[in-house]
Coordinates of C-alpha atoms in Angstrom, one line a residue:
Chain A
X1 CA 0.0 0.0 0.1
X2 CA 1.1 3.6 0.2
X3 CA 2.9 2.9 3.3
X4 CA 0.3 0.8 5.3
X5 CA 2.2 -2.0 7.3
X6 CA 5.1 -1.4 4.9
X7 CA 7.9 -2.7 7.1
X8 CA 8.1 -5.8 9.3
X9 CA 8.7 -4.0 12.7
X10 CA 6.4 -1.0 12.2
X11 CA 3.6 -3.3 11.0
X12 CA 3.5 -4.6 14.6
X13 CA 3.1 -1.1 15.9
X14 CA 0.1 0.3 14.2
X15 CA -0.5 3.4 16.2
X16 CA 3.0 4.6 15.0
X17 CA 2.6 3.3 11.4
X18 CA 2.2 6.2 8.9
X19 CA 0.2 5.2 6.1
X20 CA -0.4 8.2 3.9
X21 CA 0.9 11.8 3.6
X22 CA -0.8 14.4 1.5
X23 CA 0.4 18.1 0.9
X24 CA -1.5 20.4 -1.4
X25 CA -2.6 24.1 -1.8
X26 CA -6.1 24.0 -0.5
X27 CA -8.5 24.3 -3.3
X28 CA -11.1 26.2 -1.4
X29 CA -8.6 28.4 0.4
X30 CA -5.8 28.8 -2.0
X31 CA -3.8 31.1 0.4
X32 CA -3.3 28.1 2.6
X33 CA -1.6 24.6 2.4
X34 CA -3.1 21.6 3.8
X35 CA -1.0 18.7 5.1
X36 CA -2.5 15.4 6.1
X37 CA -0.6 12.5 7.8
X38 CA -2.5 9.3 8.4
X39 CA -1.7 6.7 11.0
X40 CA -3.2 3.5 12.4
X41 CA -4.1 1.9 9.1
X42 CA -6.5 -0.6 8.1
X43 CA -9.0 0.0 10.9
X44 CA -12.0 -2.3 10.8
X45 CA -14.8 0.2 11.7
X46 CA -16.5 -2.3 14.0
X47 CA -13.3 -2.8 16.0
X48 CA -14.9 -2.2 19.5
X49 CA -15.2 -2.1 22.5
X50 CA -11.7 -0.5 22.3
X51 CA -12.1 1.5 19.4
X52 CA -9.1 3.0 17.6
X53 CA -7.1 5.7 18.8
X54 CA -3.7 7.5 18.5
X55 CA -0.7 6.4 20.6
X56 CA -0.3 8.7 23.6
X57 CA 3.3 7.5 24.0
X58 CA 4.1 8.4 20.4
X59 CA 5.4 11.7 19.2
X60 CA 3.9 12.5 15.8
X61 CA 5.6 15.1 13.7
X62 CA 5.0 16.8 10.3
X63 CA 8.4 18.3 9.0
X64 CA 8.9 21.1 6.5
X65 CA 12.1 21.8 4.6
X66 CA 11.8 25.3 3.1
X67 CA 15.5 25.9 2.4
X68 CA 16.2 23.0 0.1
X69 CA 18.7 21.1 2.2
X70 CA 16.6 18.2 3.1
X71 CA 16.6 19.1 6.8
X72 CA 13.6 20.2 8.8
X73 CA 13.2 23.9 9.1
X74 CA 9.7 23.7 10.7
X75 CA 8.2 20.8 12.6
X76 CA 4.6 20.4 13.8
X77 CA 4.5 18.1 16.8
X78 CA 1.3 16.3 18.0
X79 CA 1.2 14.8 21.4
X80 CA -1.9 12.8 22.6
X81 CA -3.4 12.2 25.9
X82 CA -6.1 9.6 26.7
X83 CA -8.8 10.3 29.3
X84 CA -11.2 7.9 30.9
X85 CA -14.6 9.4 32.1
X86 CA -15.8 6.4 33.9
X87 CA -13.4 3.8 35.1
X88 CA -16.1 1.4 36.2
X89 CA -17.5 0.5 32.8
X90 CA -16.2 -1.7 30.0
X91 CA -18.0 0.5 27.5
X92 CA -16.5 3.0 25.1
X93 CA -19.7 5.0 25.6
X94 CA -22.5 4.6 27.9
X95 CA -25.1 6.4 25.8
X96 CA -25.4 8.4 22.6
X97 CA -22.4 10.9 22.3
X98 CA -24.1 14.1 21.4
X99 CA -21.2 16.4 21.9
X100 CA -17.4 16.3 22.5
X101 CA -18.1 17.0 26.1
X102 CA -20.8 14.4 26.6
X103 CA -20.1 12.4 29.7
X104 CA -21.5 9.3 28.1
X105 CA -18.3 9.2 26.1
X106 CA -15.9 7.3 28.2
X107 CA -12.7 7.0 26.4
X108 CA -11.5 10.2 24.7
X109 CA -8.3 11.7 23.5
X110 CA -7.1 15.4 23.5
X111 CA -3.8 16.6 22.0
X112 CA -1.4 19.5 22.0
X113 CA 0.0 21.0 18.8
X114 CA 3.5 22.6 18.9
X115 CA 5.4 24.4 16.2
X116 CA 9.3 24.2 16.3
X117 CA 11.4 26.5 14.1
X118 CA 14.8 24.6 14.1
X119 CA 17.1 27.5 13.1
X120 CA 15.9 29.8 15.8
X121 CA 15.0 27.1 18.2
X122 CA 11.7 28.9 18.8
X123 CA 9.1 26.6 20.3
X124 CA 5.4 27.7 20.3
X125 CA 2.6 25.7 21.7
X126 CA -0.3 26.5 19.2
X127 CA -3.0 24.5 21.2
X128 CA -3.5 22.4 24.3
X129 CA -6.2 20.0 25.2
X130 CA -7.5 20.1 21.6
X131 CA -10.3 17.5 21.2
X132 CA -10.3 14.4 19.0
X133 CA -13.7 13.2 17.9
X134 CA -14.9 9.8 18.9
X135 CA -14.7 6.9 16.4
X136 CA -17.8 6.5 14.3
X137 CA -19.6 3.6 16.0
X138 CA -23.0 3.6 14.8
X139 CA -26.5 5.2 14.8
X140 CA -27.1 5.0 18.5
X141 CA -23.7 5.9 19.8
X142 CA -22.6 8.6 17.3
X143 CA -26.0 9.6 15.9
X144 CA -24.7 13.0 14.4
X145 CA -21.2 12.1 13.4
X146 CA -20.6 15.0 11.1
X147 CA -21.5 17.4 13.9
X148 CA -19.0 15.7 16.2
X149 CA -16.2 15.6 13.7
X150 CA -16.9 19.3 12.7
X151 CA -16.6 20.3 16.4
X152 CA -13.2 18.7 16.4
X153 CA -11.8 21.0 14.0
X154 CA -9.9 23.5 16.0
X155 CA -9.2 27.0 14.6
X156 CA -6.0 28.3 16.2
X157 CA -4.4 31.8 16.2
X158 CA -2.7 32.7 12.9
X159 CA -5.3 31.2 10.7
X160 CA -4.3 27.6 11.4
X161 CA -6.9 24.9 11.4
X162 CA -6.1 21.5 12.9
X163 CA -7.9 18.2 13.2
X164 CA -6.9 14.8 14.8
X165 CA -9.1 11.8 14.6
X166 CA -10.8 9.1 12.6
X167 CA -11.4 9.4 8.9
X168 CA -12.1 7.1 6.0
X169 CA -9.0 6.0 4.3
X170 CA -8.7 8.0 1.1
X171 CA -6.0 5.9 -0.4
X172 CA -7.2 3.4 -3.0
X173 CA -5.3 0.3 -4.2
X174 CA -6.1 -3.2 -5.2
X175 CA -4.1 -5.1 -2.6
X176 CA -5.9 -8.2 -3.1
X177 CA -4.3 -8.6 -6.6
X178 CA -1.0 -6.7 -6.5
X179 CA 0.5 -8.7 -3.7
X180 CA -0.5 -11.8 -5.3
X181 CA 2.7 -11.8 -7.3
X182 CA 1.9 -8.7 -9.2
X183 CA -1.5 -9.3 -10.6
X184 CA -3.1 -6.2 -12.2
X185 CA -6.6 -7.3 -12.9
X186 CA -7.2 -5.2 -16.0
X187 CA -4.1 -7.0 -17.5
X188 CA -4.2 -10.3 -15.6
X189 CA -4.7 -12.4 -18.7
X190 CA -1.3 -11.4 -19.8
X191 CA 0.3 -12.5 -16.5
X192 CA 2.7 -15.4 -16.8
X193 CA 1.1 -17.1 -13.8
X194 CA 4.3 -19.1 -13.1
X195 CA 3.0 -21.9 -15.3
X196 CA 0.0 -22.5 -13.1
X197 CA -3.2 -23.5 -14.8
X198 CA -6.8 -22.8 -13.8
X199 CA -5.9 -19.7 -11.9
X200 CA -9.0 -17.8 -12.8
X201 CA -7.1 -15.0 -14.4
X202 CA -7.7 -15.9 -18.1
X203 CA -10.1 -12.9 -18.4
X204 CA -9.4 -9.2 -17.8
X205 CA -11.2 -7.8 -14.8
X206 CA -11.7 -4.4 -13.1
X207 CA -9.8 -3.6 -9.9
X208 CA -11.0 -4.0 -6.4
X209 CA -10.3 -1.3 -3.8
X210 CA -8.9 -3.0 -0.8
X211 CA -9.1 0.1 1.4
X212 CA -12.9 0.6 0.8
X213 CA -14.5 0.4 4.1
X214 CA -11.5 0.9 6.3
X215 CA -10.5 3.8 8.4
X216 CA -7.4 5.6 9.5
X217 CA -6.4 8.2 12.2
X218 CA -5.7 11.5 10.6
X219 CA -3.5 14.4 11.6
X220 CA -4.5 17.4 9.4
X221 CA -3.2 20.9 9.4
X222 CA -4.1 23.8 7.2
X223 CA -2.0 26.9 7.6
X224 CA -1.4 30.1 5.5
X225 CA 1.4 29.5 2.9
X226 CA 3.3 32.5 4.3
X227 CA 4.0 30.4 7.5
X228 CA 5.8 27.7 5.5
X229 CA 8.0 29.9 3.2
X230 CA 11.6 30.6 4.0
X231 CA 10.9 34.4 3.7
X232 CA 7.4 34.5 4.9
X233 CA 6.1 35.6 1.5
X234 CA 3.4 34.1 -0.6
X235 CA 5.1 32.6 -3.5
X236 CA 3.9 33.5 -7.0
X237 CA 6.8 32.5 -9.2
X238 CA 6.6 28.8 -10.0
X239 CA 10.2 28.9 -11.2
X240 CA 11.6 30.0 -7.8
X241 CA 13.3 27.5 -5.4
X242 CA 11.6 29.5 -2.5
X243 CA 8.2 28.4 -3.8
X244 CA 9.0 24.7 -3.1
X245 CA 8.8 23.0 0.3
X246 CA 9.7 19.3 1.2
X247 CA 7.3 17.6 3.5
X248 CA 7.5 14.4 5.5
X249 CA 6.0 12.9 8.6
X250 CA 7.6 10.8 11.3
X251 CA 6.5 9.0 14.5
X252 CA 8.9 8.4 17.4
X253 CA 9.0 6.6 20.7
X254 CA 11.1 7.2 23.7
X255 CA 14.2 5.0 23.7
X256 CA 13.7 3.1 26.9
X257 CA 10.6 1.4 28.1
X258 CA 10.2 -0.7 31.3
X259 CA 6.8 -2.6 31.4
X260 CA 4.9 -3.1 34.6
X261 CA 2.1 -5.5 35.2
X262 CA 0.1 -2.3 35.8
X263 CA 0.4 -0.5 32.5
X264 CA -0.3 2.8 34.3
X265 CA 3.1 2.3 35.9
X266 CA 5.0 1.7 32.7
X267 CA 8.2 3.7 32.5
X268 CA 9.2 5.4 29.2
X269 CA 12.2 7.6 29.2
X270 CA 15.0 8.9 27.1
X271 CA 15.2 10.7 23.8
X272 CA 12.6 10.0 21.0
X273 CA 13.7 7.5 18.4
X274 CA 12.1 7.7 15.0
X275 CA 10.4 4.5 13.9
X276 CA 8.2 5.6 11.1
X277 CA 8.6 7.9 8.2
X278 CA 6.7 8.8 5.1
X279 CA 7.3 11.3 2.2
X280 CA 6.4 10.2 -1.2
X281 CA 3.8 7.3 -1.4
X282 CA 5.1 3.7 -2.0
X283 CA 8.8 4.5 -1.7
X284 CA 9.5 2.4 1.3
X285 CA 6.8 0.1 0.1
X286 CA 8.0 -0.8 -3.4
X287 CA 11.6 0.5 -3.7
X288 CA 13.3 -0.7 -0.6
X289 CA 14.2 -4.2 0.1
X290 CA 12.5 -6.0 3.1
X291 CA 15.7 -6.2 5.0
X292 CA 16.2 -2.4 5.1
X293 CA 12.6 -1.1 5.4
X294 CA 12.6 -0.6 9.1
X295 CA 16.1 1.0 8.9
X296 CA 14.7 3.3 6.3
X297 CA 12.0 4.2 8.7
X298 CA 14.5 5.4 11.2
X299 CA 16.6 7.5 8.9
X300 CA 16.3 11.1 8.1
X301 CA 15.5 12.1 4.4
X302 CA 19.0 13.6 4.1
X303 CA 20.5 10.1 4.4
X304 CA 18.4 8.6 1.5
X305 CA 21.3 8.2 -0.8
X306 CA 21.9 4.9 0.7
X307 CA 18.4 3.7 -0.8
X308 CA 19.0 5.5 -4.1
X309 CA 19.9 2.2 -5.9
X310 CA 16.3 0.8 -5.3
X311 CA 15.0 4.0 -7.0
X312 CA 17.5 4.1 -10.0
X313 CA 17.0 0.4 -10.7
X314 CA 13.8 -0.8 -9.2
X315 CA 13.1 -4.4 -8.7
X316 CA 9.5 -3.9 -9.8
X317 CA 10.8 -2.5 -13.1
X318 CA 12.8 -5.8 -13.5
X319 CA 9.8 -7.9 -12.6
X320 CA 7.2 -6.3 -14.9
X321 CA 8.6 -7.9 -18.3
X322 CA 9.0 -11.2 -16.5
X323 CA 5.5 -11.2 -15.0
X324 CA 4.0 -9.9 -18.2
X325 CA 6.0 -11.6 -21.0
X326 CA 6.1 -9.6 -24.2
X327 CA 4.1 -6.6 -22.8
X328 CA 7.2 -4.5 -21.9
X329 CA 9.8 -5.2 -24.5
X330 CA 11.5 -1.8 -24.3
X331 CA 11.5 -1.9 -20.5
X332 CA 13.2 -5.3 -20.8
X333 CA 15.8 -3.9 -23.0
X334 CA 16.3 -1.0 -20.7
X335 CA 16.7 -3.3 -17.7
X336 CA 19.2 -5.4 -19.4
X337 CA 21.5 -2.3 -19.8
X338 CA 22.1 -1.6 -16.0
X339 CA 19.7 1.3 -15.9
X340 CA 20.1 4.4 -13.9
X341 CA 16.6 5.8 -13.9
X342 CA 17.3 9.5 -13.5
X343 CA 13.7 10.4 -14.0
X344 CA 12.7 8.2 -11.0
X345 CA 15.5 9.7 -8.9
X346 CA 14.3 13.2 -9.8
X347 CA 10.5 12.5 -9.2
X348 CA 11.2 10.8 -5.8
X349 CA 14.4 11.9 -4.3
X350 CA 15.5 15.5 -5.6
X351 CA 12.4 16.9 -7.2
X352 CA 11.9 17.7 -10.9
X353 CA 14.4 20.5 -12.0
X354 CA 13.2 23.2 -14.4
X355 CA 13.5 22.2 -18.1
X356 CA 12.3 18.7 -17.7
X357 CA 8.6 19.3 -17.8
X358 CA 7.7 22.6 -19.5
X359 CA 6.6 25.2 -17.1
X360 CA 7.2 23.1 -14.0
X361 CA 9.8 22.4 -11.3
X362 CA 9.7 21.1 -7.7
X363 CA 13.4 20.7 -7.3
X364 CA 14.7 21.2 -3.7
X365 CA 18.2 19.7 -3.5
X366 CA 20.8 17.4 -5.0
X367 CA 20.8 15.7 -1.7
X368 CA 18.8 12.6 -2.4
X369 CA 16.0 12.6 0.0
X370 CA 12.5 11.2 0.0
X371 CA 10.2 14.2 0.6
X372 CA 6.8 15.2 -0.7
X373 CA 7.8 18.2 -2.7
X374 CA 5.1 21.0 -3.2
X375 CA 5.6 24.0 -5.4
X376 CA 3.2 26.3 -3.7
X377 CA 3.0 28.8 -6.5
X378 CA 1.1 26.5 -8.6
X379 CA -2.6 27.2 -8.0
X380 CA -5.2 24.5 -7.6
X381 CA -6.5 22.9 -10.9
X382 CA -9.9 23.8 -12.0
X383 CA -10.2 20.5 -13.8
X384 CA -8.0 18.2 -11.9
X385 CA -6.6 15.0 -13.3
X386 CA -6.1 12.1 -10.8
X387 CA -3.0 11.3 -12.7
X388 CA -1.5 14.7 -11.6
X389 CA 1.5 15.9 -13.5
X390 CA 1.6 12.9 -15.9
X391 CA -2.1 13.8 -16.6
X392 CA -1.2 17.4 -17.5
X393 CA -2.2 18.7 -14.1
X394 CA 0.9 20.2 -12.3
X395 CA -1.2 20.8 -9.1
X396 CA -1.1 17.1 -8.5
X397 CA 1.4 14.4 -7.6
X398 CA 4.3 14.5 -7.6
X399 CA 3.8 18.2 -6.9
X400 CA 2.7 17.3 -3.5
X401 CA -0.2 14.9 -3.3
X402 CA -3.9 15.5 -3.2
X403 CA -6.2 13.0 -1.6
X404 CA -7.7 11.8 -4.8
X405 CA -4.5 11.5 -6.8
X406 CA -4.1 7.9 -8.2
X407 CA -0.6 7.5 -7.0
X408 CA -0.6 3.7 -7.6
X409 CA -1.2 4.2 -11.1
X410 CA 1.1 7.1 -11.6
X411 CA 4.0 5.3 -9.9
X412 CA 3.4 2.1 -11.7
X413 CA 3.5 3.8 -15.0
X414 CA 6.6 5.7 -14.0
X415 CA 8.4 2.5 -12.9
X416 CA 7.2 0.8 -16.1
X417 CA 9.0 3.5 -18.2
X418 CA 6.3 5.9 -19.1
X419 CA 8.3 9.0 -17.8
X420 CA 11.7 7.7 -18.9
X421 CA 11.6 9.7 -22.2
X422 CA 11.6 12.9 -20.0
X423 CA 15.3 12.4 -19.5
X424 CA 16.1 10.0 -22.4
X425 CA 14.3 11.2 -25.6
X426 CA 15.7 8.2 -27.4
X427 CA 13.7 5.8 -25.2
X428 CA 10.3 4.8 -26.5
X429 CA 8.0 3.7 -23.7
X430 CA 6.1 0.6 -24.2
X431 CA 2.4 1.1 -24.9
X432 CA 1.4 -0.8 -21.8
X433 CA 3.5 1.6 -19.7
X434 CA 1.1 4.4 -20.5
X435 CA -2.0 2.2 -19.8
X436 CA -1.0 0.1 -16.8
X437 CA -3.4 0.7 -13.8
X438 CA -4.8 -1.3 -11.0
X439 CA -8.2 -0.3 -12.6
X440 CA -9.8 1.6 -9.7
X441 CA -10.9 4.7 -11.6
X442 CA -13.0 5.2 -14.7
X443 CA -10.4 7.6 -16.0
X444 CA -8.2 10.4 -15.3
X445 CA -11.0 12.8 -14.3
X446 CA -12.6 10.4 -12.0
X447 CA -12.0 11.9 -8.6
X448 CA -14.2 9.5 -6.7
X449 CA -12.4 6.2 -6.8
X450 CA -14.3 3.2 -5.7
X451 CA -14.9 3.4 -2.0
X452 CA -13.7 7.0 -1.5
X453 CA -16.7 8.7 -2.7
X454 CA -17.0 10.5 0.7
X455 CA -14.1 13.0 0.1
X456 CA -15.0 16.4 1.4
X457 CA -14.7 19.7 -0.4
X458 CA -13.3 21.5 2.6
X459 CA -10.8 20.7 5.5
X460 CA -10.0 18.0 6.6
X461 CA -11.0 16.7 3.1
X462 CA -10.9 13.0 4.0
X463 CA -14.3 11.6 4.3
X464 CA -16.4 10.7 7.4
X465 CA -15.1 7.5 8.8
X466 CA -17.1 4.3 8.1
X467 CA -19.4 3.5 10.8
X468 CA -19.0 0.1 12.4
X469 CA -22.7 -0.5 12.4
X470 CA -23.1 0.2 8.8
X471 CA -20.1 -1.7 7.7
X472 CA -21.4 -4.8 9.5
X473 CA -24.8 -4.5 8.0
Chain B
X1 CA 23.7 18.2 27.1
X2 CA 25.1 18.2 30.6
X3 CA 27.1 15.2 31.6
X4 CA 25.6 13.0 34.4
X5 CA 28.3 12.2 36.9
X6 CA 28.8 8.7 38.3
X7 CA 28.1 9.8 41.8
X8 CA 25.0 11.5 40.9
X9 CA 23.9 8.5 38.8
X10 CA 24.3 6.2 41.8
X11 CA 22.3 8.5 44.0
X12 CA 19.4 8.9 41.5
X13 CA 19.7 5.1 40.7
X14 CA 18.9 4.3 44.4
X15 CA 16.1 6.9 44.3
X16 CA 14.8 5.3 41.2
X17 CA 14.5 2.1 43.1
X18 CA 11.9 3.7 45.4
X19 CA 10.5 6.1 43.0
X20 CA 10.0 4.1 39.9
X21 CA 11.2 0.6 40.6
X22 CA 13.4 0.6 37.5
X23 CA 17.1 0.9 37.6
X24 CA 17.8 -0.5 41.1
X25 CA 14.9 -3.0 41.5
X26 CA 17.3 -6.0 42.2
X27 CA 17.4 -7.0 45.8
X28 CA 20.5 -5.7 47.6
X29 CA 21.6 -3.3 44.8
X30 CA 20.9 -0.2 46.7
X31 CA 23.3 -1.2 49.4
X32 CA 25.9 -2.1 46.8
X33 CA 25.6 1.1 45.1
X34 CA 25.8 2.9 48.4
X35 CA 29.1 1.2 49.0
X36 CA 30.1 2.2 45.6
X37 CA 29.3 5.8 46.1
X38 CA 31.8 6.0 48.9
X39 CA 34.4 5.0 46.5
X40 CA 33.6 7.5 43.9
X41 CA 36.5 9.5 42.2
X42 CA 37.2 12.7 44.1
X43 CA 36.2 14.7 41.0
X44 CA 32.7 13.9 41.7
X45 CA 32.6 14.9 45.2
X46 CA 31.7 18.5 44.6
X47 CA 28.6 17.3 42.6
X48 CA 27.8 14.7 45.1
X49 CA 28.1 17.1 48.0
X50 CA 25.9 19.6 46.3
X51 CA 23.3 17.1 45.2
X52 CA 23.1 14.6 48.0
X53 CA 21.1 17.0 50.1
X54 CA 18.8 18.5 47.4
X55 CA 18.7 16.0 44.5
X56 CA 15.2 14.7 43.7
X57 CA 14.3 12.2 41.1
X58 CA 11.3 13.8 39.4
X59 CA 11.4 11.4 36.4
X60 CA 12.5 7.7 36.1
X61 CA 16.1 7.0 35.4
X62 CA 16.9 3.9 33.4
X63 CA 20.4 2.5 32.9
X64 CA 21.5 0.3 30.0
X65 CA 24.7 -1.4 30.3
X66 CA 26.0 -1.8 26.8
X67 CA 29.5 -3.3 27.3
X68 CA 30.9 -4.5 30.5
X69 CA 34.5 -4.5 29.2
X70 CA 34.4 -0.7 28.3
X71 CA 31.8 0.1 31.0
X72 CA 29.7 1.8 28.5
X73 CA 26.4 2.7 30.1
X74 CA 23.5 4.6 28.6
X75 CA 21.5 6.5 31.1
X76 CA 17.9 7.6 30.0
X77 CA 16.2 10.3 31.9
X78 CA 13.5 12.6 30.7
X79 CA 14.2 13.0 27.0
X80 CA 17.9 12.8 27.5
X81 CA 20.4 10.0 27.0
X82 CA 23.8 10.3 28.5
X83 CA 26.6 7.8 27.8
X84 CA 29.1 7.2 30.4
X85 CA 32.1 4.8 30.5
X86 CA 32.8 3.3 33.8
X87 CA 33.9 -0.4 33.9
X88 CA 33.9 -0.5 37.6
X89 CA 30.3 0.8 38.0
X90 CA 29.2 -1.5 35.0
X91 CA 30.5 -4.6 36.8
X92 CA 29.1 -3.6 40.1
X93 CA 25.5 -3.3 38.4
X94 CA 26.1 -6.5 36.6
X95 CA 27.0 -8.3 39.8
X96 CA 24.0 -6.9 41.6
X97 CA 21.8 -8.1 38.9
X98 CA 23.0 -11.7 39.1

């Protein structure tokens, strides 16, 4: 998936497992940027009585590089606290939860938001005791969920809006198929099937969204663009380096933990150690070998040169011609020539410099570093393409990432060679490279991929979480 | 990051035994550490003298002996990690834990 359960160790620590990161100029407030970091992936909505929540022993951070050196210039820190209203009941709620202060809501979380400016070491607590909404349980427990979630959007000084709580997972991907040895249902009849007969793959099919019906826990921030730029200005020049920021999220735990039979007496101490990281979607998931994925999670972006080999010569690119014989002949020839895929290195690790795509750049640094790079001078599209830049829409991925961007298709096509001619005009991409898709949208203008129809048109943009009651019905 | 002296660590460790039940939870270790404290280098005396009357353990302190031969010990307190090298102390803690 984008980064759901992408590494062996972090997959066992879901509250610290970042699953998706989005950064885009807010379409309804284009003087602001929205950044969304999702954690606690693949939540079954009916997972009670202990419904999902953030880790109160986890430090969640969203980092901004606005000087192009792959180092954090600004960090936003979220620290959660869990409170129990009634210690004598096993129930999450003892009646309908009508408001965020309702005493029938037994297990709740609040959080603080802190902004750190690293150069000046200025630390500002932007909000304390900010409320999270409850999980969406059902028509009796959370009868007006929209109102509850809306009340959990906190508007802070300086024009900042923040939300922390459950949302529907907006990412879409056909997990059922792709991890069954690379099946893409729209192309499955061309799969080699390892010589197996009667696999049921003889006919092409449409994709199935594996994240339909599951929830995540979202940390969402919307702030004026002027609070993110290095000079405090609102960028208008798309060619200027100062218009571009790099964004990534991390989760950290304290280094030492001593367990007690009474968990309230557990001891956690020492400096925070980063255990989860996410910039561009699917980088750790697809381009880093299993043995290094958790190491990748613990590294800062500035150290990503050590992983560049998996980007410049991706294992998946080597596999595609093998899994789909005869479909990717030009990619196979490229693979045989010890490729150094400069276009993938640019898209994922440095940003795309000026001159590669006419009128576009999101280059930050020659320091190879996985960050979501957003050129904030590019205004939101009036007719967006879910294929982003490769669909002719520079306001979308890999210029940041919007919630509806079909990043699985975009990255599959890029790995398959569709973007290689950008840096090697002599290379002719295979026809399949421009058509390959998991098959979860009806086309590039489809912004309501299967199972994600509940996207919102305003902050926090991700849809209302699936109700456990409805999901079970 | 201010260094944590060996003497101060010993004092705080024994406090941790009572306050948090962490670093010195092995039976008898407090006494052992107390003996050790009396043998602390003179360089630590000023620190000890100043802190023994006033030091309070407001947060847990955890020690991780990484290497007995070099005496490398990581001390975790608050959001700090202090690494000290003291083979004698490391061995005393090791014996106390057996």
